[in-house]
Coordinates of C-alpha atoms in Angstrom, one line a residue:
Chain A
M1 CA 0.3 -0.1 0.1
P2 CA 1.4 3.3 -1.2
W3 CA 1.5 6.1 1.7
E4 CA -1.6 8.5 2.0
R5 CA -0.9 12.3 1.9
E6 CA -1.0 12.0 6.2
Q7 CA 1.6 8.9 6.4
M8 CA 3.8 11.0 3.9
A9 CA 4.0 13.8 6.1
E10 CA 4.4 11.4 9.0
R11 CA 7.6 9.8 7.5
A12 CA 8.5 13.4 6.8
A13 CA 8.3 14.4 10.5
Q14 CA 11.2 11.8 11.0
E15 CA 13.5 13.5 9.3
L16 CA 13.5 16.5 11.5
E17 CA 16.2 16.5 14.5
D18 CA 15.7 17.1 18.0
G19 CA 16.7 20.8 19.3
T20 CA 16.2 22.4 15.7
Y21 CA 14.9 25.0 13.6
V22 CA 12.6 24.1 11.0
N23 CA 10.5 25.3 7.7
L24 CA 7.5 23.9 6.5
G25 CA 6.2 24.7 3.1
I26 CA 2.4 24.9 2.0
G27 CA 0.5 21.6 1.3
I28 CA 1.4 18.2 2.7
P29 CA 4.6 19.9 4.4
T30 CA 2.5 22.0 6.6
L31 CA 0.7 18.2 7.6
V32 CA 4.4 17.4 9.2
A33 CA 3.9 19.7 12.2
N34 CA 1.2 17.1 13.4
Y35 CA 3.7 14.3 13.5
I36 CA 6.5 16.3 15.7
G37 CA 5.8 14.4 18.8
D38 CA 7.7 15.0 21.8
K39 CA 11.1 16.3 19.7
D40 CA 11.7 20.1 20.3
I41 CA 11.2 21.6 17.1
T42 CA 11.2 25.4 16.5
L43 CA 9.2 26.2 13.5
Q44 CA 10.0 29.2 11.6
S45 CA 7.5 31.0 9.3
E46 CA 9.5 33.2 6.6
N47 CA 7.1 36.2 7.0
G48 CA 8.8 36.7 10.4
M49 CA 8.1 34.3 13.2
L50 CA 10.4 31.5 15.0
G51 CA 7.7 29.4 17.4
M52 CA 5.1 29.1 14.9
G53 CA 2.2 27.7 17.4
P54 CA -1.3 26.0 16.0
F55 CA -4.6 27.6 14.5
P56 CA -6.3 29.9 17.0
Y57 CA -9.5 28.9 18.7
E58 CA -12.6 30.2 16.7
G59 CA -13.0 33.9 17.8
E60 CA -9.3 34.4 18.8
E61 CA -8.2 35.2 15.4
D62 CA -5.3 38.1 15.2
P63 CA -5.0 39.8 11.8
D64 CA -1.3 40.7 13.0
L65 CA -0.8 36.9 13.4
I66 CA -0.3 34.5 10.2
N67 CA 1.7 31.9 8.8
A68 CA 3.5 32.4 5.2
G69 CA 0.4 30.5 3.9
K70 CA -1.3 33.7 5.0
Q71 CA -3.4 31.6 7.7
T72 CA -4.2 32.9 11.3
I73 CA -2.2 31.0 13.9
T74 CA -1.1 31.5 17.4
E75 CA 2.3 32.3 19.4
L76 CA 4.0 30.2 21.9
D77 CA 6.2 30.8 25.3
R78 CA 9.4 30.8 22.7
T79 CA 7.8 32.7 19.8
V80 CA 9.8 35.8 18.5
Y81 CA 9.0 38.3 15.4
F82 CA 11.3 39.9 13.2
D83 CA 11.2 41.7 9.7
S84 CA 11.5 39.7 6.6
A85 CA 15.2 41.0 6.1
T86 CA 16.0 39.3 9.2
S87 CA 13.8 36.1 8.6
F88 CA 15.7 35.2 5.1
A89 CA 19.2 36.0 7.0
M90 CA 18.5 33.2 9.1
I91 CA 17.5 31.3 5.8
R92 CA 20.1 32.2 3.3
G93 CA 22.6 32.3 6.5
G94 CA 22.2 28.4 7.0
K95 CA 20.8 28.5 10.7
I96 CA 17.7 26.9 9.6
A97 CA 18.1 23.1 9.6
C98 CA 15.9 21.7 7.4
A99 CA 13.1 22.9 5.1
I100 CA 10.4 20.2 3.9
L101 CA 8.8 21.5 0.6
G102 CA 6.5 20.3 -1.9
A103 CA 7.7 19.7 -5.5
M104 CA 6.4 19.2 -9.4
E105 CA 9.6 17.9 -10.1
V106 CA 13.1 16.6 -8.8
A107 CA 16.0 15.7 -11.1
E108 CA 18.6 13.1 -10.6
N109 CA 21.0 15.5 -9.7
G110 CA 19.0 17.4 -6.8
D111 CA 17.4 20.0 -9.3
L112 CA 14.0 21.0 -7.8
A113 CA 11.1 22.7 -9.8
N114 CA 8.0 23.7 -8.0
W115 CA 7.5 27.4 -8.7
M116 CA 6.0 27.6 -12.0
I117 CA 4.6 25.9 -15.1
P118 CA 5.2 28.2 -18.7
G119 CA 1.6 28.7 -20.1
K120 CA 0.1 28.4 -17.1
L121 CA -0.7 30.9 -14.4
V122 CA 2.5 32.2 -12.4
K123 CA 1.8 33.2 -9.3
G124 CA 5.7 33.5 -7.6
M125 CA 8.3 31.6 -6.2
G126 CA 7.4 33.6 -2.6
G127 CA 10.7 32.4 -0.4
A128 CA 11.2 28.9 -1.9
M129 CA 14.2 29.7 -3.7
D130 CA 15.9 31.2 -1.1
L131 CA 15.1 28.4 1.4
V132 CA 16.5 25.9 -1.1
A133 CA 19.7 27.8 -1.5
G134 CA 20.1 28.6 2.1
V135 CA 18.9 25.9 4.4
Q136 CA 21.0 22.7 5.5
K137 CA 19.0 19.9 4.5
V138 CA 16.3 19.9 2.0
V139 CA 13.3 17.2 2.1
V140 CA 10.8 17.1 -0.5
V141 CA 7.4 15.7 -0.2
M142 CA 5.7 14.5 -3.1
D143 CA 3.8 12.5 -5.4
H144 CA 6.0 9.9 -7.5
Q145 CA 3.9 10.3 -10.2
N146 CA 1.6 12.5 -11.8
K147 CA -2.2 12.0 -12.6
K148 CA -0.9 10.2 -16.0
G149 CA 1.2 8.0 -14.4
D150 CA 4.3 9.8 -15.5
S151 CA 7.3 9.8 -13.0
K152 CA 8.1 13.3 -11.7
L153 CA 11.5 12.2 -10.5
L154 CA 13.3 12.9 -13.7
K155 CA 16.7 12.5 -15.4
E156 CA 16.4 16.5 -15.7
C157 CA 13.8 18.9 -14.8
S158 CA 11.5 20.1 -17.5
L159 CA 10.5 22.9 -15.9
P160 CA 11.4 26.0 -14.9
L161 CA 13.8 25.6 -11.8
T162 CA 13.6 26.5 -8.4
G163 CA 17.0 25.6 -7.2
T164 CA 19.9 23.4 -9.1
G165 CA 21.5 20.5 -6.5
V166 CA 19.9 21.7 -3.7
V167 CA 17.2 18.4 -2.8
N168 CA 19.0 15.8 -0.4
R169 CA 15.8 13.7 0.6
I170 CA 12.8 12.7 -1.4
I171 CA 9.8 11.4 0.1
T172 CA 6.9 10.0 -2.0
N173 CA 4.1 7.8 -1.8
L174 CA 6.0 4.8 -2.5
G175 CA 9.1 5.3 -0.7
V176 CA 12.2 7.5 0.4
L177 CA 15.0 8.2 -2.0
D178 CA 18.2 10.1 -1.4
V179 CA 20.1 12.4 -4.0
V180 CA 23.5 10.2 -3.9
E181 CA 26.3 10.7 -6.5
G182 CA 25.1 9.3 -9.8
G183 CA 21.4 9.2 -9.3
L184 CA 18.7 8.2 -6.6
K185 CA 19.4 5.9 -3.8
I186 CA 15.7 4.1 -2.7
V187 CA 16.3 4.3 1.4
E188 CA 12.9 3.3 2.3
T189 CA 9.9 1.6 1.1
A190 CA 6.4 2.3 1.7
P191 CA 4.7 -0.9 2.9
G192 CA 4.0 -3.4 0.8
V193 CA 5.8 -1.5 -1.7
T194 CA 9.2 -3.2 -3.7
E195 CA 12.1 -1.6 -4.8
D196 CA 11.3 -3.2 -8.4
Q197 CA 7.7 -1.0 -8.1
I198 CA 10.0 2.2 -7.2
R199 CA 12.4 1.6 -10.1
E200 CA 9.5 0.8 -12.9
A201 CA 8.0 4.2 -11.5
T202 CA 11.0 6.3 -11.5
E203 CA 12.5 7.9 -14.7
A204 CA 15.7 9.1 -12.8
T205 CA 18.5 6.8 -12.6
V206 CA 18.4 4.7 -9.5
V207 CA 21.8 3.8 -8.2
N208 CA 22.3 0.5 -5.8
Chain B
M1 CA 10.7 67.8 14.3
Q2 CA 7.1 67.8 12.8
K3 CA 6.3 64.4 11.5
I4 CA 2.6 64.3 12.5
Y5 CA 0.1 64.9 9.7
D6 CA -3.7 65.2 10.1
D7 CA -4.6 62.2 7.9
A8 CA -3.4 60.0 4.6
D9 CA -4.0 62.4 1.7
A10 CA -2.0 65.4 3.6
A11 CA 0.7 63.0 4.7
L12 CA 1.2 62.4 1.0
D13 CA 0.6 66.1 0.0
G14 CA 3.5 66.8 -2.5
L15 CA 4.9 63.3 -2.3
L16 CA 3.0 61.6 -5.6
K17 CA 3.9 61.7 -9.0
N18 CA 3.1 59.6 -12.2
D19 CA 5.6 57.0 -12.6
M20 CA 7.2 56.7 -9.4
L21 CA 8.7 53.8 -7.5
I22 CA 6.8 52.9 -4.2
A23 CA 7.8 50.3 -1.8
S24 CA 5.1 48.6 0.0
G25 CA 4.9 47.1 3.4
G26 CA 2.9 44.0 4.5
F27 CA 2.4 40.3 3.9
G28 CA -0.6 39.3 2.1
L29 CA -2.9 41.6 3.9
C30 CA -0.9 41.5 7.1
G31 CA 0.6 45.1 8.0
I32 CA -0.4 46.5 4.9
P33 CA -0.5 50.7 4.7
E34 CA -4.4 50.2 4.1
L35 CA -5.1 53.8 4.9
L36 CA -2.0 55.6 2.6
L37 CA -2.9 52.9 -0.1
A38 CA -6.5 54.5 -0.1
A39 CA -5.4 57.9 -0.5
I40 CA -3.1 56.9 -3.4
E41 CA -5.8 55.8 -5.0
R42 CA -7.9 58.8 -4.5
S43 CA -4.9 61.2 -6.0
K44 CA -5.2 59.1 -9.5
V45 CA -1.7 59.4 -9.9
T46 CA -0.9 56.5 -12.8
G47 CA 2.2 54.2 -13.9
L48 CA 3.2 53.4 -10.6
T49 CA 5.8 50.8 -9.9
F50 CA 5.3 48.9 -6.4
A51 CA 7.7 47.0 -4.8
S52 CA 5.8 44.8 -2.6
N53 CA 5.7 41.2 -1.5
N54 CA 2.2 40.2 -2.8
A55 CA -0.4 42.5 -4.7
G56 CA -3.6 42.5 -1.9
V57 CA -6.8 41.2 -3.0
D58 CA -9.4 42.3 -5.3
D59 CA -11.1 44.8 -3.2
F60 CA -8.0 45.8 -0.9
G61 CA -4.4 46.5 -0.6
I62 CA -2.8 47.1 -3.6
G63 CA -5.7 45.5 -5.6
I64 CA -7.5 48.7 -5.3
L65 CA -5.0 50.6 -7.4
L66 CA -5.1 47.7 -9.8
A67 CA -9.0 48.1 -10.1
S68 CA -8.3 52.0 -10.9
K69 CA -5.4 50.9 -13.1
Q70 CA -2.7 52.9 -11.5
V71 CA -0.2 50.5 -11.2
K72 CA 2.2 49.5 -14.4
K73 CA 4.4 47.1 -12.8
M74 CA 4.9 45.0 -9.3
M75 CA 8.1 43.6 -8.0
S76 CA 7.1 40.9 -5.6
S77 CA 7.6 37.4 -4.9
Y78 CA 4.1 36.1 -5.0
V79 CA 0.8 37.7 -6.2
G80 CA -1.7 34.5 -6.7
E81 CA -4.7 36.0 -4.6
N82 CA -5.7 38.5 -7.1
A83 CA -8.4 38.1 -10.1
E84 CA -7.9 41.3 -11.8
F85 CA -4.3 41.1 -11.0
M86 CA -4.2 37.9 -13.1
R87 CA -6.5 39.3 -15.6
Q88 CA -4.0 42.5 -16.2
F89 CA -0.8 40.1 -16.2
L90 CA -2.2 37.7 -18.5
E91 CA -3.2 40.4 -21.2
N92 CA 0.0 41.9 -20.7
E93 CA -1.4 45.1 -19.5
L94 CA 0.7 44.8 -16.3
E95 CA 4.2 44.0 -15.9
V96 CA 5.5 42.0 -13.4
E97 CA 8.8 41.2 -12.1
F98 CA 9.4 38.3 -9.6
N99 CA 11.8 38.4 -6.8
P100 CA 12.8 35.9 -4.7
Q101 CA 10.9 36.7 -1.2
G102 CA 14.5 37.1 0.6
T103 CA 16.2 38.5 -2.2
L104 CA 13.1 41.3 -2.3
A105 CA 13.5 42.0 1.5
E106 CA 17.4 42.2 0.9
R107 CA 17.3 44.5 -2.0
M108 CA 15.0 47.2 -0.1
R109 CA 17.1 46.6 3.0
A110 CA 20.3 47.3 1.1
G111 CA 19.1 50.1 -0.7
G112 CA 18.2 51.8 2.4
A113 CA 21.6 50.9 3.8
G114 CA 23.4 52.5 0.9
I115 CA 24.5 49.2 -0.5
A116 CA 24.1 49.3 -4.0
G117 CA 23.9 45.7 -4.7
F118 CA 24.8 42.3 -3.1
Y119 CA 25.9 38.4 -4.2
T120 CA 23.4 35.7 -3.3
K121 CA 23.3 31.9 -3.9
T122 CA 19.6 32.6 -4.0
G123 CA 18.2 31.9 -7.6
V124 CA 21.5 31.2 -9.0
G125 CA 21.1 28.4 -12.0
T126 CA 17.3 29.4 -12.5
Q127 CA 15.6 32.4 -14.7
I128 CA 16.0 34.7 -12.1
A129 CA 19.6 34.8 -12.5
E130 CA 19.3 35.1 -16.5
G131 CA 21.4 38.1 -17.5
K132 CA 22.6 39.3 -14.0
E133 CA 26.2 39.3 -12.9
T134 CA 27.5 35.8 -11.3
K135 CA 30.5 35.6 -9.1
E136 CA 32.5 32.9 -7.7
F137 CA 33.6 32.9 -4.2
D138 CA 35.1 30.2 -2.1
G139 CA 34.0 27.9 -4.7
E140 CA 30.4 28.6 -5.0
T141 CA 28.5 30.7 -7.7
Y142 CA 26.3 33.7 -6.2
V143 CA 24.5 36.0 -8.4
L144 CA 24.5 39.9 -8.0
E145 CA 21.1 41.6 -7.2
R146 CA 20.6 45.6 -7.0
G147 CA 20.0 47.2 -4.0
I148 CA 15.9 49.2 -4.4
K149 CA 15.9 52.9 -3.8
A150 CA 12.3 54.0 -3.9
D151 CA 10.9 57.3 -4.5
L152 CA 8.5 56.7 -1.7
A153 CA 8.1 54.3 1.1
I154 CA 4.7 53.6 2.8
V155 CA 4.8 51.6 6.0
K156 CA 1.9 50.3 8.6
A157 CA 3.3 50.2 12.2
W158 CA 1.8 49.5 15.8
K159 CA 2.7 52.3 17.7
A160 CA 5.1 55.7 17.3
D161 CA 6.2 58.2 19.7
E162 CA 6.0 61.4 18.3
T163 CA 9.7 61.1 16.6
G164 CA 8.4 58.6 14.6
N165 CA 10.3 55.6 16.4
L166 CA 8.1 52.5 15.8
V167 CA 6.8 49.8 17.1
F168 CA 5.2 46.6 15.2
R169 CA 2.9 44.2 16.4
K170 CA 3.7 40.3 15.7
T171 CA 4.0 39.2 12.0
A172 CA 2.7 42.3 11.0
R173 CA 6.3 43.7 11.1
N174 CA 7.4 41.6 7.8
F175 CA 8.2 43.8 4.9
N176 CA 7.8 47.2 6.8
V177 CA 11.0 47.6 8.1
P178 CA 13.1 46.9 5.0
A179 CA 10.6 48.7 3.0
A180 CA 10.9 51.9 5.6
M181 CA 14.5 51.9 4.8
C182 CA 14.6 52.2 1.3
G183 CA 12.3 55.2 0.8
K184 CA 13.7 58.3 0.1
T185 CA 10.7 59.8 2.0
C186 CA 8.7 57.3 4.5
V187 CA 5.3 57.8 5.2
V188 CA 4.0 55.5 8.0
E189 CA 0.8 55.1 9.4
V190 CA -0.1 53.6 13.2
E191 CA -2.7 52.8 15.2
E192 CA -1.5 54.6 18.2
I193 CA 0.6 57.8 18.5
V194 CA 2.4 57.5 22.2
P195 CA 4.1 61.0 23.7
T196 CA 8.1 60.8 23.1
G197 CA 9.4 59.1 26.0
S198 CA 6.9 56.5 26.5
L199 CA 8.4 53.8 24.8
D200 CA 11.2 52.1 26.1
P201 CA 14.5 52.6 23.9
D202 CA 15.5 49.1 23.9
H203 CA 11.9 48.0 22.6
I204 CA 11.8 50.0 19.5
H205 CA 11.9 48.2 16.4
L206 CA 12.6 50.9 13.6
P207 CA 14.5 54.0 14.7
G208 CA 12.9 57.3 13.7
V209 CA 15.7 58.4 11.4
F210 CA 13.7 56.5 9.0
V211 CA 10.7 58.0 9.0
H212 CA 9.4 61.6 7.5
R213 CA 5.9 61.8 8.2
L214 CA 3.4 59.9 10.2
I215 CA -0.6 59.6 10.5
K216 CA -2.9 57.7 13.1
G217 CA -5.8 56.1 12.0
T218 CA -8.5 53.3 12.1
H219 CA -7.4 50.3 10.4
E220 CA -9.8 47.4 8.8
K221 CA -7.1 44.8 9.3
R222 CA -8.9 42.3 7.0
I223 CA -7.8 38.8 7.5
E224 CA -7.0 36.7 4.3
K225 CA -7.5 33.4 5.3
T226 CA -9.1 32.5 8.8
T227 CA -8.0 29.0 10.0
T228 CA -9.3 27.9 13.4
R229 CA -9.4 25.0 15.7
K230 CA -12.5 23.6 17.9
K231 CA -12.0 23.7 21.5
E232 CA -12.7 20.2 21.9
D233 CA -9.6 19.5 19.5
A234 CA -7.2 21.0 22.8

């Protein structure tokens, strides 16, 4: 059984090391916050906050307190606020240990495409290019194939890039792969999924 | 040092010109200078370029200036939440220069700090770096980005003292600090002006040296996406 969204998020949460500062992207990455458990993790929101808390109770929303997805959130005891230039100083400066992001395509050399499809509506890259250029470890959470069954793990990205050689680990519905010398290496399979099934579903070079 | 004006129209008097570059604070609708944006709409100046992370929604924030066709160009990182924006963009009525969010913030900060340009790893090898100078430092490639010097900065803060020292509230600080710094003139709207001396000098977020004109007003502070949890989830 391939992993569902929640299970991918739960698996991605294992990537977070105790005592670190982490940035979670929009979509499945946001769900990772639900699976941090007992680990001491401080979530960064690139609009200017460390120590992001859960959604507020109904009626307690504060228009001055949102996350990078523009959702209303809450603060914690450890919370600190800062301006956007300071926020990206800590991102670009390598102070954030890990970013978990979504992707449209990943290439076997770690290239990432997740911000635009030519000819379609372009909304912008937000903070994604800064995050992948600066954080210590980039984990991508994505479906292994598109709706037509084509691999999204490619020899080369076809879409405009967000960053070159930036992805360290990929968590898909089929398993976990690392970007290594020469291609992608399978490090884990979803329950009931075989390594052969992953190889078949992957256009990128899979090394042993 | 008289920085306090009666209202947004008075504070912008003599500062607005067609085809000018305006840096605006805010992230989404959080911490946007909503009163000054409304006054710019009333002024009817056109051909504006905005350095602003986002472009508001259809009827709020910079969105009202898109609806009135006063904006020529946006320098932004993410612009998805606005139907009229998308229509003008797709029909080539509006020019958009996408900037990575951290690059946009640093371009403003640098422009205001007397730094003409800086090298960053952000965007290297992507279309953002096309046509820009690159340079190797310590074996890694960096791309040159220019500082932004805006003709006018419009900013929203929480509190000011009478000399323009500013305090922001929670995540409404965002781009307001770098935007304020990069404006040749910086106009700020706040929720409260307190007597000089009543703010703790150690707790001021932006020194008044960056602030030229100041107004107090009543803010709608619209929420873009309300997300909540139920009490029983706790």
